[in-house]
Coordinates of C-alpha atoms in Angstrom, one line a residue:
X30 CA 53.0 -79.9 -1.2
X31 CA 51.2 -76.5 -0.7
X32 CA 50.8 -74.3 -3.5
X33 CA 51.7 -70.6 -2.6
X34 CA 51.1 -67.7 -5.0
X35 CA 52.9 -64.4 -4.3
X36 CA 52.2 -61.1 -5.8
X37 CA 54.3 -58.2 -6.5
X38 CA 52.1 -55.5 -7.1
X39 CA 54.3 -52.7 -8.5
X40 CA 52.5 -49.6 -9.1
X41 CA 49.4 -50.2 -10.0
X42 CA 48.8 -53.7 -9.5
X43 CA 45.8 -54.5 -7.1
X44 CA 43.3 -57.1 -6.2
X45 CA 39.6 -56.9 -7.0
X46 CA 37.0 -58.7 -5.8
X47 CA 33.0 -58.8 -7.2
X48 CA 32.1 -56.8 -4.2
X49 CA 35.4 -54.3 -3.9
X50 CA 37.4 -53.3 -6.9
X51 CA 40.3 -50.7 -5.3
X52 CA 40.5 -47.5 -6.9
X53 CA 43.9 -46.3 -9.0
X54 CA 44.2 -42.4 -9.9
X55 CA 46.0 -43.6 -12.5
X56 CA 42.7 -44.8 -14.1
X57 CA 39.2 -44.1 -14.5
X58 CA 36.4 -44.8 -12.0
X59 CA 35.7 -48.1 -13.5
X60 CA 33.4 -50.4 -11.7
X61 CA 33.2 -53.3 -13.8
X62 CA 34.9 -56.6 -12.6
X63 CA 37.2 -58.3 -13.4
X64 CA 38.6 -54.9 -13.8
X65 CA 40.4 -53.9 -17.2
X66 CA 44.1 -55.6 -17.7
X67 CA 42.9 -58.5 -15.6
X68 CA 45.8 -60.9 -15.7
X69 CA 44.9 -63.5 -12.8
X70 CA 41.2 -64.9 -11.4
X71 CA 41.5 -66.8 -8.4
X72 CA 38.1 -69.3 -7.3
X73 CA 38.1 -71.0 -4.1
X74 CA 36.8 -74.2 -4.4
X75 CA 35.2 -74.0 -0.8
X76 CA 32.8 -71.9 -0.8
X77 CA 32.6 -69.8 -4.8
X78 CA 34.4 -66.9 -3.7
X79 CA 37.1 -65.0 -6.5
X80 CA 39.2 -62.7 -6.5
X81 CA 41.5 -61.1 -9.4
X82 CA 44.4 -59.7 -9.9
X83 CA 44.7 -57.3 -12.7
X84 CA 47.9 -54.4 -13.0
X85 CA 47.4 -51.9 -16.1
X86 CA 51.2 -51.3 -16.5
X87 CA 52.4 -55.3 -16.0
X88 CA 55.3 -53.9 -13.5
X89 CA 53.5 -56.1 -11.6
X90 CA 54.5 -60.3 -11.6
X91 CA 52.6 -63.4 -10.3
X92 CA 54.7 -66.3 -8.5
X93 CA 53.2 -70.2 -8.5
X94 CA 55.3 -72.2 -6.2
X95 CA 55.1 -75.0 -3.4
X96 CA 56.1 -75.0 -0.4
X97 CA 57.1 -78.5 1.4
X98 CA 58.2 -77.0 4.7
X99 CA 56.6 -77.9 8.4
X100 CA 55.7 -74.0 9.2
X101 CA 52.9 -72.5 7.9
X102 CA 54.5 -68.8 8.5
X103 CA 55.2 -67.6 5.8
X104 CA 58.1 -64.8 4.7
X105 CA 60.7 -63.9 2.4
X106 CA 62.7 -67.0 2.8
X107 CA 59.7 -69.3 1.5
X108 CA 59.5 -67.1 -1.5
X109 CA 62.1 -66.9 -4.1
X110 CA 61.6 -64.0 -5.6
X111 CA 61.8 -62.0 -2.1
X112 CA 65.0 -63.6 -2.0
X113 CA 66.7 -61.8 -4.9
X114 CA 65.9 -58.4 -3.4
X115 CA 68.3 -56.2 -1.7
X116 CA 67.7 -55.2 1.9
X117 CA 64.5 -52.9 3.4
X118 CA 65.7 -49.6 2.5
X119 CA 64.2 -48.2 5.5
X120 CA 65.2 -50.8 7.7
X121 CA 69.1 -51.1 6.4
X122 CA 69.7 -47.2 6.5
X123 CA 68.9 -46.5 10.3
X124 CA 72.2 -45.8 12.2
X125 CA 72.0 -48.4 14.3
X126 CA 71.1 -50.9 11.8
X127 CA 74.6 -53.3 10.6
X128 CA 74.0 -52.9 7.7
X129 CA 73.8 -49.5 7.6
X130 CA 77.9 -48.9 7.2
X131 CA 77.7 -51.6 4.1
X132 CA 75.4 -49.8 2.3
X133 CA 77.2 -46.7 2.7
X134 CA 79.9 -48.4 0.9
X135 CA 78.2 -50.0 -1.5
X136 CA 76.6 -46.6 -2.7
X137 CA 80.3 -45.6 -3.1
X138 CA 82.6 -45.5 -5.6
X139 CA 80.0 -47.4 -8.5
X140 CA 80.4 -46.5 -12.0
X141 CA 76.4 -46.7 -12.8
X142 CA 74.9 -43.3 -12.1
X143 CA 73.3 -43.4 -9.1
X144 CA 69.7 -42.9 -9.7
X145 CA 69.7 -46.5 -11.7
X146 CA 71.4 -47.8 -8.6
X147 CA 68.5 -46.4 -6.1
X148 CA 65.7 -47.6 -8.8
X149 CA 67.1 -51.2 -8.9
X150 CA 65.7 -53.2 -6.6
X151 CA 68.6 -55.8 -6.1
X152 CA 71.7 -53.9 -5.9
X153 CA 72.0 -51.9 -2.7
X154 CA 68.9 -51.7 -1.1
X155 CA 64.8 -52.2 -1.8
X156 CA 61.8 -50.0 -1.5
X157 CA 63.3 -46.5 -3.0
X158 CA 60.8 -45.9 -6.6
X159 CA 61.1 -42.7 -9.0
X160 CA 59.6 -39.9 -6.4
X161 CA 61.6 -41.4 -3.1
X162 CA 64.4 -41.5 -5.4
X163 CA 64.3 -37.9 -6.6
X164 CA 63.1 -36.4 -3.3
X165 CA 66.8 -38.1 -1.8
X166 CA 69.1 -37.2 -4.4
X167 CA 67.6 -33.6 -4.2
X168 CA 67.8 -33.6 -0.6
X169 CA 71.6 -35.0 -0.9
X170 CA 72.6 -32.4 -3.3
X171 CA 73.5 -35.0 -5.9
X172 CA 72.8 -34.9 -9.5
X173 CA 71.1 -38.1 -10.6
X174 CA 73.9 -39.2 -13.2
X175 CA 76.8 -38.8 -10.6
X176 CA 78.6 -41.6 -10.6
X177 CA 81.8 -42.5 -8.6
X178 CA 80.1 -41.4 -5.0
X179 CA 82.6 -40.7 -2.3
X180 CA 82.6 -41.7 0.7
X181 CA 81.0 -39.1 2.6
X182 CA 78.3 -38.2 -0.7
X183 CA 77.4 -42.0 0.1
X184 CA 77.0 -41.8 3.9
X185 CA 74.5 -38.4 3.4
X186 CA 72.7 -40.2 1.0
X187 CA 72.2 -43.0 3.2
X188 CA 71.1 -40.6 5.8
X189 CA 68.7 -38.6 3.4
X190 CA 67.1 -42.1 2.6
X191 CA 66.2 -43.0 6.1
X192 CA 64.6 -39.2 6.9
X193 CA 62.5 -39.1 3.7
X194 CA 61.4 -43.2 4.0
X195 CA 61.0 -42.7 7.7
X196 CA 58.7 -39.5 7.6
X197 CA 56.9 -40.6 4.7
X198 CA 55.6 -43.7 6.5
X199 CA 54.7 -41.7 9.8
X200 CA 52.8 -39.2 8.0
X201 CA 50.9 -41.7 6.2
X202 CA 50.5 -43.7 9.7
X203 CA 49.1 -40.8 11.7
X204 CA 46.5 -40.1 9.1
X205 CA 48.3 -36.8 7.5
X206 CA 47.7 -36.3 3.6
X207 CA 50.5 -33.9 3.0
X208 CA 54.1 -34.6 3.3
X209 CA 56.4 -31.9 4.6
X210 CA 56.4 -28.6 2.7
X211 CA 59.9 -28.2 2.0
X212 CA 59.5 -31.4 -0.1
X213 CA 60.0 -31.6 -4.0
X214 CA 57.5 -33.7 -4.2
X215 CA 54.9 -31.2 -3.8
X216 CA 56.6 -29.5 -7.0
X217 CA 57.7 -32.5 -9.4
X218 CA 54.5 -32.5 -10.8
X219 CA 53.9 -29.7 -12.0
X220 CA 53.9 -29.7 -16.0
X221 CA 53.7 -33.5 -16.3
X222 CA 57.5 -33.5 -16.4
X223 CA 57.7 -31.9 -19.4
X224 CA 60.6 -29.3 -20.6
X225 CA 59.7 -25.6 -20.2
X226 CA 57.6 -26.1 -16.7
X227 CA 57.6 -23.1 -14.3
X228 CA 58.0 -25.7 -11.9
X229 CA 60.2 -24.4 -8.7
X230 CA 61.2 -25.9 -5.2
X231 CA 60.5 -24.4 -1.7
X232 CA 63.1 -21.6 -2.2
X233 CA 62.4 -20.6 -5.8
X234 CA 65.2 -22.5 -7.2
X235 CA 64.1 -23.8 -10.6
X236 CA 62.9 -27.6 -11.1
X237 CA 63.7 -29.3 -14.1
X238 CA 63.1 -32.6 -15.5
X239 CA 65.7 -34.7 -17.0
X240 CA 66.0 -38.8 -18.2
X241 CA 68.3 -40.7 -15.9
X242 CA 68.2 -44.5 -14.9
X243 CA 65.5 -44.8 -17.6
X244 CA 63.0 -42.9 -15.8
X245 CA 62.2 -39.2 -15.6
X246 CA 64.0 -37.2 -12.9
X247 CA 62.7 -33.9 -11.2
X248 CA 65.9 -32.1 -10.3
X249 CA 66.9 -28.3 -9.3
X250 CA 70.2 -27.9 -11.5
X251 CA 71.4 -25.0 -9.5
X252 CA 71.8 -27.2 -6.1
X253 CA 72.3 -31.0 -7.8
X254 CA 75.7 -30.5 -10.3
X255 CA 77.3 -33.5 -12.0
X256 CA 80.6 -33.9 -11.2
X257 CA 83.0 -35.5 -13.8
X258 CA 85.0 -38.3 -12.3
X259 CA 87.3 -40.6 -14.1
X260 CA 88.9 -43.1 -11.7
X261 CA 87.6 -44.9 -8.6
X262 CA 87.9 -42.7 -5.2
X263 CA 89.1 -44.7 -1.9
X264 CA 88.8 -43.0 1.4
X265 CA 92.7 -41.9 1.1
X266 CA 92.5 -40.4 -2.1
X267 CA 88.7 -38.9 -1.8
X268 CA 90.2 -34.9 -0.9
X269 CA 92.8 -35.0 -3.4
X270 CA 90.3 -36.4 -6.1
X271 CA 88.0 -33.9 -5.3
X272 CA 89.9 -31.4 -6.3
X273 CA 91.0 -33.0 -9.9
X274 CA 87.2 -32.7 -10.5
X275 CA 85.5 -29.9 -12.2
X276 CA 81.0 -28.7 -12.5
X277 CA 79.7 -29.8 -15.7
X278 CA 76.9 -26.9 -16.0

């Protein structure tokens, strides 16, 4: 059997080399190899070469498996832990993707706030971390603990997730080092996060942070309120429960 080792690099996981070790903001210019929080050296018994992986934070994972199949292409079906995650989030929110219409749905009417829903890799869709996540909900007009999404929050949402994935990767393919300017991710980091920032958006509406799906959430309060909602909301009943509910300032 061949042996197949995947990698999930999370945020700051990367491979280093004796002759290239990839720089991380995050960190220091360090130059030494095997970098700090080395957690995997890799020597080929051809020809002496290593490589390392190393991932300060450990949101990063290392997968040992074999592989007994005739191809040698290899994709998310030969690797199991591809396999547990929830559809491309770029791919699955186009409108003409299938799959577009299910995710709408699934989005809808959950009990878990919504910003641990986007942040969960499994449930709805993959590929959406902390800023993406943010930049959407703000863009949405939804409060990152709203829970109970109707039908039409869900299908904006969707739509939001598509436009901020799909320009993000285009600027970054034609070479551009700023996203667009009406962006709150320009503004969300200001402060460090922290209570008390100055931090305000494009229109001078003012940014603040709060804790939702265990991570911390750049919000503008004044555009993204919390609705309270205490039943589920079919399509039927989504205008008369939207009037039952009430702003919680």
């Amino acid at each position: 059997a061949t042996i197949l080792i995947s990698l999930h690099m999370g945020m700051t996981g990367r491979i280093s080399s004796p002759d290239h070790i990839p720089k991380l903001e995050s960190l220091s210019d360090e130059c030494s190899y095997p970098p700090p929080h080395t957690h995997l050296i890799i020597n080929s018994s051809n020809n002496g070469q290593q490589a390392c992986f190393s991932d300060p934070r450990r949101f990063g994972s290392v997968f040992v498996h074999g592989y007994n199949g005739q191809s040698y292409i290899i994709d998310e079906v030969c690797i199991p832990a591809f396999q547990e995650l929830a559809p491309d989030a770029l791919a699955a929110s186009a409108q003409d993707s299938r799959s577009s219409e299910d995710i709408v749905h699934k989005f809808a009417n959950q009990k878990k706030v919504i910003k641990a829903i986007l942040l969960d890799q499994r449930q709805v869709v993959s590929g959406v971390g902390n800023w993406v996540a943010d930049e959407v909900l703000y863009r949405s007009r939804l409060h990152p603990d709203q829970s109970f999404l109707t039908i039409s929050e869900a299908s904006k949402l969707v739509s939001e997730i598509h436009h901020v994935l799909s320009t993000a990767v285009k600027c970054l393919n034609d070479g551009e080092k700023q996203f667009p300017e009406e962006w709150l991710f320009h503004r969300r980091w200001r402060g460090g996060g922290n209570k008390g920032t100055n931090s305000k958006d494009v229109n001078g509406k003012t940014i603040s942070f709060v804790k939702s799906g265990g991570r911390s959430s750049a919000i503008v309060p004044s555009l993204q309120k919390k609705v309270a909602r205490k039943v589920a909301i079919t399509e039927n009943s989504e205008t008369a429960e939207c009037k039952k509910t009430k702003s919680i300032t």
